[in-house]
GROMACS .gro file of C-alpha atoms in nm:
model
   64
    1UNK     CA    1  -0.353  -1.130   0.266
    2UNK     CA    2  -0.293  -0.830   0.092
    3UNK     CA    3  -0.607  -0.657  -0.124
    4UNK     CA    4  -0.627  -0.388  -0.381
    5UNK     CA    5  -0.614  -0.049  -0.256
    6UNK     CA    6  -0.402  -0.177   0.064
    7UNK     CA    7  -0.143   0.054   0.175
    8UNK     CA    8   0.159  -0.053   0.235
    9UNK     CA    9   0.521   0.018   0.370
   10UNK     CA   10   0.814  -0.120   0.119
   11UNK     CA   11   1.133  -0.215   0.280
   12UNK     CA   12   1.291   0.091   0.139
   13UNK     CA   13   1.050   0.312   0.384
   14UNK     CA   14   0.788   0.396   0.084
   15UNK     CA   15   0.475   0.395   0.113
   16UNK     CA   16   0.248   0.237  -0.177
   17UNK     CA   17  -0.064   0.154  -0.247
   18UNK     CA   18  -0.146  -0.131  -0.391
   19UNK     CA   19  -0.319  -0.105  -0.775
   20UNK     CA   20  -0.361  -0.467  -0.876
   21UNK     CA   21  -0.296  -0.801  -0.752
   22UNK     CA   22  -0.073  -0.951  -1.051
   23UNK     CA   23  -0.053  -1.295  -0.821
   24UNK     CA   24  -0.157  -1.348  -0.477
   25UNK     CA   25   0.125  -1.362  -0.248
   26UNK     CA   26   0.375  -1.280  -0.539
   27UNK     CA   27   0.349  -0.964  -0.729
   28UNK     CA   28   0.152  -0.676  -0.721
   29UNK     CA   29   0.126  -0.354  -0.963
   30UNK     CA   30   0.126  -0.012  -0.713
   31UNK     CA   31   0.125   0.303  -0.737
   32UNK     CA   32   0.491   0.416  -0.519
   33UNK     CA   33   0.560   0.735  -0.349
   34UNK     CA   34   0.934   0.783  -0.436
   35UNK     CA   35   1.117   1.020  -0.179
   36UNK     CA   36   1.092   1.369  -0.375
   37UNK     CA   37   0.698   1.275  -0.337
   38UNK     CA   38   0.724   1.176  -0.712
   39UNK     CA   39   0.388   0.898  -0.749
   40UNK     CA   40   0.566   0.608  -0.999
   41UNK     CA   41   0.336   0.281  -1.091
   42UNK     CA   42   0.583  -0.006  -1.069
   43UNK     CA   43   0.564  -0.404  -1.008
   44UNK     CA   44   0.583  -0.459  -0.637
   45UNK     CA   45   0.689  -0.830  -0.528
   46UNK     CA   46   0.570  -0.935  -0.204
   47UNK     CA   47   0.893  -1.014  -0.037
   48UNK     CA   48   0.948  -0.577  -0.109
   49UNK     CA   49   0.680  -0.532   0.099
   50UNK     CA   50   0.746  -0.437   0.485
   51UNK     CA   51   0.414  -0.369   0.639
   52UNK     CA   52   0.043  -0.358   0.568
   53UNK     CA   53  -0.151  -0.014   0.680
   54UNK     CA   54  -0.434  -0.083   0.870
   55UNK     CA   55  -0.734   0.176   0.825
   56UNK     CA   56  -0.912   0.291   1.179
   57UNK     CA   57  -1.245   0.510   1.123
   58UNK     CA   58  -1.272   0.774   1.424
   59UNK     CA   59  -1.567   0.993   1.440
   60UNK     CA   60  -1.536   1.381   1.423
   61UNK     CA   61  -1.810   1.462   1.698
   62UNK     CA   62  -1.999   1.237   1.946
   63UNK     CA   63  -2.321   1.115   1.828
   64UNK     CA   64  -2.611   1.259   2.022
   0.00000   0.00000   0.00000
């Protein structure tokens, strides 16, 4: 299930993150990172979307 604020890979090979969910599993609203690193907000439908991005937290130092 995709969430607001997901990032996400479009089958085009740009990245996106996702703004609002329009309708679950349909269409989305997202903020798209066109190739010359322009940032355009455009409807996303789900079937345009690749991949999901999943976030992994890893700590600067080792806790003492």
């Amino acid at each position: 299930m995709i969430k607001e604020y997901d990032k996400v890979r479009l089958k085009t090979g740009e990245i996106a993150r996702i703004a609002e969910i329009l309708e679950q599993g349909k269409m989305y609203i997202g903020e798209i990172i066109r190739a010359d690193r322009h940032v355009e907000i455009d409807h996303i439908a789900h079937e345009d979307i690749f991949s999901v991005f999943e976030e992994i937290e890893r700590p600067l130092t080792r806790a003492v």
